[in-house]
PDB file of C-alpha atoms in Angstrom:
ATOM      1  CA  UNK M 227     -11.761  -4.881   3.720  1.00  0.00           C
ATOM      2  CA  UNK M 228     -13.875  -4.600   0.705  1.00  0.00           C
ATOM      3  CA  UNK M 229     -18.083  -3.222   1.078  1.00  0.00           C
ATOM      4  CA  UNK M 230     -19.671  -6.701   0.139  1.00  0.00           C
ATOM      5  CA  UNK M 231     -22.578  -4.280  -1.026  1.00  0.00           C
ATOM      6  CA  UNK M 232     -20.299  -2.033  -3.826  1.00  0.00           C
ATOM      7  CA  UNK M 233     -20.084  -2.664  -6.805  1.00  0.00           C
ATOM      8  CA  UNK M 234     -16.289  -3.219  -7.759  1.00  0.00           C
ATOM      9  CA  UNK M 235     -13.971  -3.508 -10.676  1.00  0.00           C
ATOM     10  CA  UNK M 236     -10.710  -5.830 -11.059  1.00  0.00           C
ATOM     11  CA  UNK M 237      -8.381  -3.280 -12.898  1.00  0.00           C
ATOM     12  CA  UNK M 238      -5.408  -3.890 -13.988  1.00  0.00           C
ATOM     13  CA  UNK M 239      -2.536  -1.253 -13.552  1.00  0.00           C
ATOM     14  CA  UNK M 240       0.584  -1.366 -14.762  1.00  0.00           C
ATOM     15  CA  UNK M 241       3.234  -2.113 -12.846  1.00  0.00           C
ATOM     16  CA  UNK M 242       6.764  -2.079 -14.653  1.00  0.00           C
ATOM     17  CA  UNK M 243       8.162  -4.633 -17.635  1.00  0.00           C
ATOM     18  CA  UNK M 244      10.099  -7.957 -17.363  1.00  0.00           C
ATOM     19  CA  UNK M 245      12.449  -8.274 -20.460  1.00  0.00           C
ATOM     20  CA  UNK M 246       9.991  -7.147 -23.505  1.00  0.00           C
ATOM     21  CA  UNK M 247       6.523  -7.675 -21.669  1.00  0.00           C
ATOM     22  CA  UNK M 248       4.294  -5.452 -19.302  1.00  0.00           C
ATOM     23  CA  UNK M 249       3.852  -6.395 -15.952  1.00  0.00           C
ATOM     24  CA  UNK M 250       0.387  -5.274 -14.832  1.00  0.00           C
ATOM     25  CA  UNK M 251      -1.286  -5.620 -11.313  1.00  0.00           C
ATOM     26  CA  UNK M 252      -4.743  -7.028 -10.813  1.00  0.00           C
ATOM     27  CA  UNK M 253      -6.684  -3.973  -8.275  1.00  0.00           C
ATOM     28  CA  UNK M 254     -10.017  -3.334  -6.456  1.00  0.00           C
ATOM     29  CA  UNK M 255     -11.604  -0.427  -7.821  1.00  0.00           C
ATOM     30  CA  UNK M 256     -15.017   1.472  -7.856  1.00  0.00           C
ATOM     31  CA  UNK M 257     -15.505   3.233 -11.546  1.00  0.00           C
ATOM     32  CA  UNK M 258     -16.299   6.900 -11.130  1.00  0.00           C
ATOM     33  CA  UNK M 259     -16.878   7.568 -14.446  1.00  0.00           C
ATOM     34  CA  UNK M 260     -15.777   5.486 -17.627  1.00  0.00           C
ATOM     35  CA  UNK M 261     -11.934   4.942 -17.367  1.00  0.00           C
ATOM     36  CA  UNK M 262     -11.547   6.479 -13.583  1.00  0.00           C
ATOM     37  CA  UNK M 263     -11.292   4.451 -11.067  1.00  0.00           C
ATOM     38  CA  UNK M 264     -10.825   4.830  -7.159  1.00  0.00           C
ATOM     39  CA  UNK M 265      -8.836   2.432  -6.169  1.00  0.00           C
ATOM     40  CA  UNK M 266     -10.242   0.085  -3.043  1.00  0.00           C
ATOM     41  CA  UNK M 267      -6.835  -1.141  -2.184  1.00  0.00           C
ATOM     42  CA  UNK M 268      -3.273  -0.144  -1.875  1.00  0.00           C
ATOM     43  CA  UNK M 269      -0.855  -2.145  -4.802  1.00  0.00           C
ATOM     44  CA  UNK M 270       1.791  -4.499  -4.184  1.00  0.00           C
ATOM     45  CA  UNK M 271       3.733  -3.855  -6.947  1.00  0.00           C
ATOM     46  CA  UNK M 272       3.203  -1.321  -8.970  1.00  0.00           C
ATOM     47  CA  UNK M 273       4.341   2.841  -7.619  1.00  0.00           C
ATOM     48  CA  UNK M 274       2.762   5.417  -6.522  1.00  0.00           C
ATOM     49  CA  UNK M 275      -0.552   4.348  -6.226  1.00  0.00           C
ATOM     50  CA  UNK M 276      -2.568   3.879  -2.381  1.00  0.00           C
ATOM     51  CA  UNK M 277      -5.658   3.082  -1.621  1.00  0.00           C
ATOM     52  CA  UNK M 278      -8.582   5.859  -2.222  1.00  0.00           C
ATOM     53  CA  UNK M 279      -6.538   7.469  -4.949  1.00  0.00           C
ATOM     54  CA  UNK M 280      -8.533   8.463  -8.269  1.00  0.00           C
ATOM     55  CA  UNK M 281      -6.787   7.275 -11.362  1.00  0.00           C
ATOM     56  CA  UNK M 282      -7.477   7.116 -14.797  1.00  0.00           C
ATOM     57  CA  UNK M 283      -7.029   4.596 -17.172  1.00  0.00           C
ATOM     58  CA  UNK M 284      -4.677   5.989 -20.171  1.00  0.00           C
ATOM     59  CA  UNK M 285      -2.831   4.063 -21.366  1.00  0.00           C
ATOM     60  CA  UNK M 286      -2.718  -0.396 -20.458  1.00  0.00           C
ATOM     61  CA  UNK M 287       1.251  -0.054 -21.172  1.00  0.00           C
ATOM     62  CA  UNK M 288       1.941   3.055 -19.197  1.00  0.00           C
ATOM     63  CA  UNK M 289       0.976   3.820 -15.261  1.00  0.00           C
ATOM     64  CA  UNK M 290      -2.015   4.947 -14.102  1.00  0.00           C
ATOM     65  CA  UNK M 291      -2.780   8.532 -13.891  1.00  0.00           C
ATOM     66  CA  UNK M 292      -3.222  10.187 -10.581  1.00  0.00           C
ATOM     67  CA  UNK M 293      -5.990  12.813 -10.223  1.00  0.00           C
ATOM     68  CA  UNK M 294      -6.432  13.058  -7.128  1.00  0.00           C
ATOM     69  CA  UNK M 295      -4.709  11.816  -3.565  1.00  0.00           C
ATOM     70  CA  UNK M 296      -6.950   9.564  -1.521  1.00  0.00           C
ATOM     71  CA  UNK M 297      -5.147  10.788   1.602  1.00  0.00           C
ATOM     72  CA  UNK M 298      -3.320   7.262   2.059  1.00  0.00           C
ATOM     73  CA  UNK M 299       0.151   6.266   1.385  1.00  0.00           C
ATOM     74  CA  UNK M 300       1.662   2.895   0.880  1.00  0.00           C
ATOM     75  CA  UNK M 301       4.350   0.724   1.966  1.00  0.00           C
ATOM     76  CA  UNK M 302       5.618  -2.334   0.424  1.00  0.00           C
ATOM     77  CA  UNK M 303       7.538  -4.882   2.789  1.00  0.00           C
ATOM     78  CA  UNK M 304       9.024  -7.921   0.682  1.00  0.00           C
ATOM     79  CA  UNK M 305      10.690 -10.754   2.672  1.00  0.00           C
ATOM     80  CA  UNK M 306      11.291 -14.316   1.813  1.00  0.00           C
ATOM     81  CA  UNK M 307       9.367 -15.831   4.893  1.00  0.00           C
ATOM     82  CA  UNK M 308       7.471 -13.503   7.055  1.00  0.00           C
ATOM     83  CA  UNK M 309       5.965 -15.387   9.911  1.00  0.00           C
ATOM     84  CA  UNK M 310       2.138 -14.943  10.090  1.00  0.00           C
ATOM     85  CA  UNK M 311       2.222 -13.719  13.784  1.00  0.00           C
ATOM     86  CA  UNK M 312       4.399 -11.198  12.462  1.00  0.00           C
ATOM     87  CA  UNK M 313       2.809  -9.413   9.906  1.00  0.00           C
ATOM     88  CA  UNK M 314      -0.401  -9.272  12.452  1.00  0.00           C
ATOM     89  CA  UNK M 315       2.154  -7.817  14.871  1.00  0.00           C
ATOM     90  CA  UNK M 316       2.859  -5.215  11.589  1.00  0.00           C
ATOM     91  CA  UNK M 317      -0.503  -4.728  10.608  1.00  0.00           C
ATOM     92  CA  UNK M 318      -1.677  -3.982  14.388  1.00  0.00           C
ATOM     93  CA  UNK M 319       0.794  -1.015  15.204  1.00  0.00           C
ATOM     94  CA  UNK M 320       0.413   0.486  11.677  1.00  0.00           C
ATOM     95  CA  UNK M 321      -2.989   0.226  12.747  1.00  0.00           C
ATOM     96  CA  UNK M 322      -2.760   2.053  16.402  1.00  0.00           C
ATOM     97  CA  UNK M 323       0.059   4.120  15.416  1.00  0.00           C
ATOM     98  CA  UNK M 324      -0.512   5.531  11.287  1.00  0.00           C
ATOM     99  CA  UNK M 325      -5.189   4.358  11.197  1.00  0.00           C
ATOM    100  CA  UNK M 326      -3.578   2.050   8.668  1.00  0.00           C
ATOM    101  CA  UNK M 327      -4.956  -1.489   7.749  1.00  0.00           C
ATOM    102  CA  UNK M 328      -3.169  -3.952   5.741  1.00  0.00           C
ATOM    103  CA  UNK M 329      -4.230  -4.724   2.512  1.00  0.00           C
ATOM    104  CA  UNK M 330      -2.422  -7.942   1.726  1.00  0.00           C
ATOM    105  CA  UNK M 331       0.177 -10.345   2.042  1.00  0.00           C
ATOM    106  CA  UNK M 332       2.136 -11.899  -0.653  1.00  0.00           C
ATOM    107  CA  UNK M 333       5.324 -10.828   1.204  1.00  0.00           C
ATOM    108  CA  UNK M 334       3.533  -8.418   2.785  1.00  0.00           C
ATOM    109  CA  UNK M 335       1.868  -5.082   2.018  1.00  0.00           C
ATOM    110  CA  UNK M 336       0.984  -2.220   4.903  1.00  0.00           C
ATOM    111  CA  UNK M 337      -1.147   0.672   3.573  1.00  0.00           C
ATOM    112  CA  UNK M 338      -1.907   3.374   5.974  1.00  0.00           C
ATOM    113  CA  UNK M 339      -4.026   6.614   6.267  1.00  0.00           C
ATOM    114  CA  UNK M 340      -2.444  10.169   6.271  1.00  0.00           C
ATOM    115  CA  UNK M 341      -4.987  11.898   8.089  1.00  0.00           C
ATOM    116  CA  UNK M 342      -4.416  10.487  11.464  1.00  0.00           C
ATOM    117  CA  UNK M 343      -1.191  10.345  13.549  1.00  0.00           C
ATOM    118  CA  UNK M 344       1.255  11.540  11.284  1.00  0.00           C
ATOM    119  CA  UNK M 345       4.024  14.295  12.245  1.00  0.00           C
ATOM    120  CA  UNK M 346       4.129  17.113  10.137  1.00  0.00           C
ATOM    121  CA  UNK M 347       7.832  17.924   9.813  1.00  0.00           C
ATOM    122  CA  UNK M 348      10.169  15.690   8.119  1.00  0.00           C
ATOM    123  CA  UNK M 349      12.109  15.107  11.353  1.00  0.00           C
ATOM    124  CA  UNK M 350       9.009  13.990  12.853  1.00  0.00           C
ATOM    125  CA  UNK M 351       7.937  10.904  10.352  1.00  0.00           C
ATOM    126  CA  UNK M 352      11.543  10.079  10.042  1.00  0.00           C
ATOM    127  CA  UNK M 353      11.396   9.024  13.764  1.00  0.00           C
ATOM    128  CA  UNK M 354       7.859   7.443  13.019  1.00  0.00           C
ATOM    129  CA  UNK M 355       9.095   5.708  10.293  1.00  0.00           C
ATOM    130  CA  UNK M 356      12.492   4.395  11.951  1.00  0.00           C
ATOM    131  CA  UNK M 357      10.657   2.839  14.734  1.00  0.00           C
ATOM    132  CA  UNK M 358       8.093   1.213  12.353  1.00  0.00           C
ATOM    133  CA  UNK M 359      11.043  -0.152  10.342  1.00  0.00           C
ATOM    134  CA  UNK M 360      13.373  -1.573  13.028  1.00  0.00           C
ATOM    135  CA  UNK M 361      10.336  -3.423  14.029  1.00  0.00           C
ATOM    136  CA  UNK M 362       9.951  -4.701  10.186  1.00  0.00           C
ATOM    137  CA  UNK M 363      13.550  -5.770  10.382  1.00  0.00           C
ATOM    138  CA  UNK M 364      12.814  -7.649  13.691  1.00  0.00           C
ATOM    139  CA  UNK M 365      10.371  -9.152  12.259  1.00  0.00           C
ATOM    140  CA  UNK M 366      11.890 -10.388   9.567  1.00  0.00           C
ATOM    141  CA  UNK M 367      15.392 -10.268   9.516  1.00  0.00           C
ATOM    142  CA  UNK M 368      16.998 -10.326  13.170  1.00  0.00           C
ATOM    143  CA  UNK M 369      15.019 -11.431  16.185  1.00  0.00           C
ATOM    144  CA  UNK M 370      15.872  -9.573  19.214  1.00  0.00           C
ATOM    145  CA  UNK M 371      17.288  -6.394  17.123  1.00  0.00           C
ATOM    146  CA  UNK M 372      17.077  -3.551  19.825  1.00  0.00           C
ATOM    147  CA  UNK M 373      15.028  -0.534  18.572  1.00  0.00           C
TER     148      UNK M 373
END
C-alpha cells in the first residue's frame, strides 16, 4: 500500500517491444535524486525490477538500471480468470509464509520480501517455492490438485 503522505512519481519503465514499438510500464516511485527512483511497487511486466529497488532512469527505450537491491523479489502469476477468493488465498500465504504483500492484480502479481522466511540453500526455496506454486496451479488451473 502506498504512504498517502509521500510524495510519489508515476514512472514509466520499460518493459520489452511489440513489433517496432516500446512497451513501457506505468510505476510508483519516490525520486531520490533527479533520474533515480525507488520504486514503491513491484512491476507486472517488465524484469527484474521489485519493489524498494533503486533504479535510474537511462535510457526511456532501454530497462531501468539497478543500483541497488531493495531486498524484495517478484513474482508474476498470469492466468486467464483467477477467481478473486483466490488470489486473497495467494496473497495471504505469501504473506505468512515469504512477509510478502501483493501489489496488484491484472492477472495477478505477488511481490514478496527477502529478509524474512526464506531458506538459504537452493534446495531449501526450491521446496518453498514448489509448495507456493502447486497452490498457484490449484488455484488456477486444477481444483483439487494434491500438493
Amino acid at each position: 500500500m502506498l504512504d498517502p503522505d509521500q510524495d510519489d512519481d508515476l514512472i514509466h519503465v520499460y518493459a520489452g517491444s511489440s513489433g517496432d514499438a516500446p512497451v513501457h510500464e506505468e510505476l510508483p516511485a519516490r525520486q531520490v535524486e533527479p533520474g533515480i527512483y525507488e520504486l514503491l511497487a513491484s512491476p507486472g511486466l517488465a524484469l527484474n525490477l521489485a519493489k524498494g529497488d533503486l533504479v535510474r532512469m537511462d535510457d526511456p527505450d532501454r530497462p531501468a538500471t539497478v543500483l541497488k537491491r531493495g531486498g524484495n523479489y517478484c513474482i508474476q502469476i498470469y492466468g486467464d480468470a483467477i477467481p478473486d477468493r483466490d488470489i486473497n488465498r495467494l496473497a495471504d500465504e505469501v504473506e505468512s509464509e515469504l512477509g510478502g504483500t501483493l501489489d496488484g492484480r491484472y492477472g495477478g502479481v505477488l511481490h514478496g520480501r527477502t529478509g524474512r522466511g526464506l531458506p538459504d540453500t537452493w534446495q531449501g526455496s526450491q521446496r518453498l517455492f514448489s509448495g507456493l506454486l502447486c497452490r498457484i496451479y490449484q488455484a488456477t488451473e486444477k481444483p483439487g490438485t494434491r500438493c
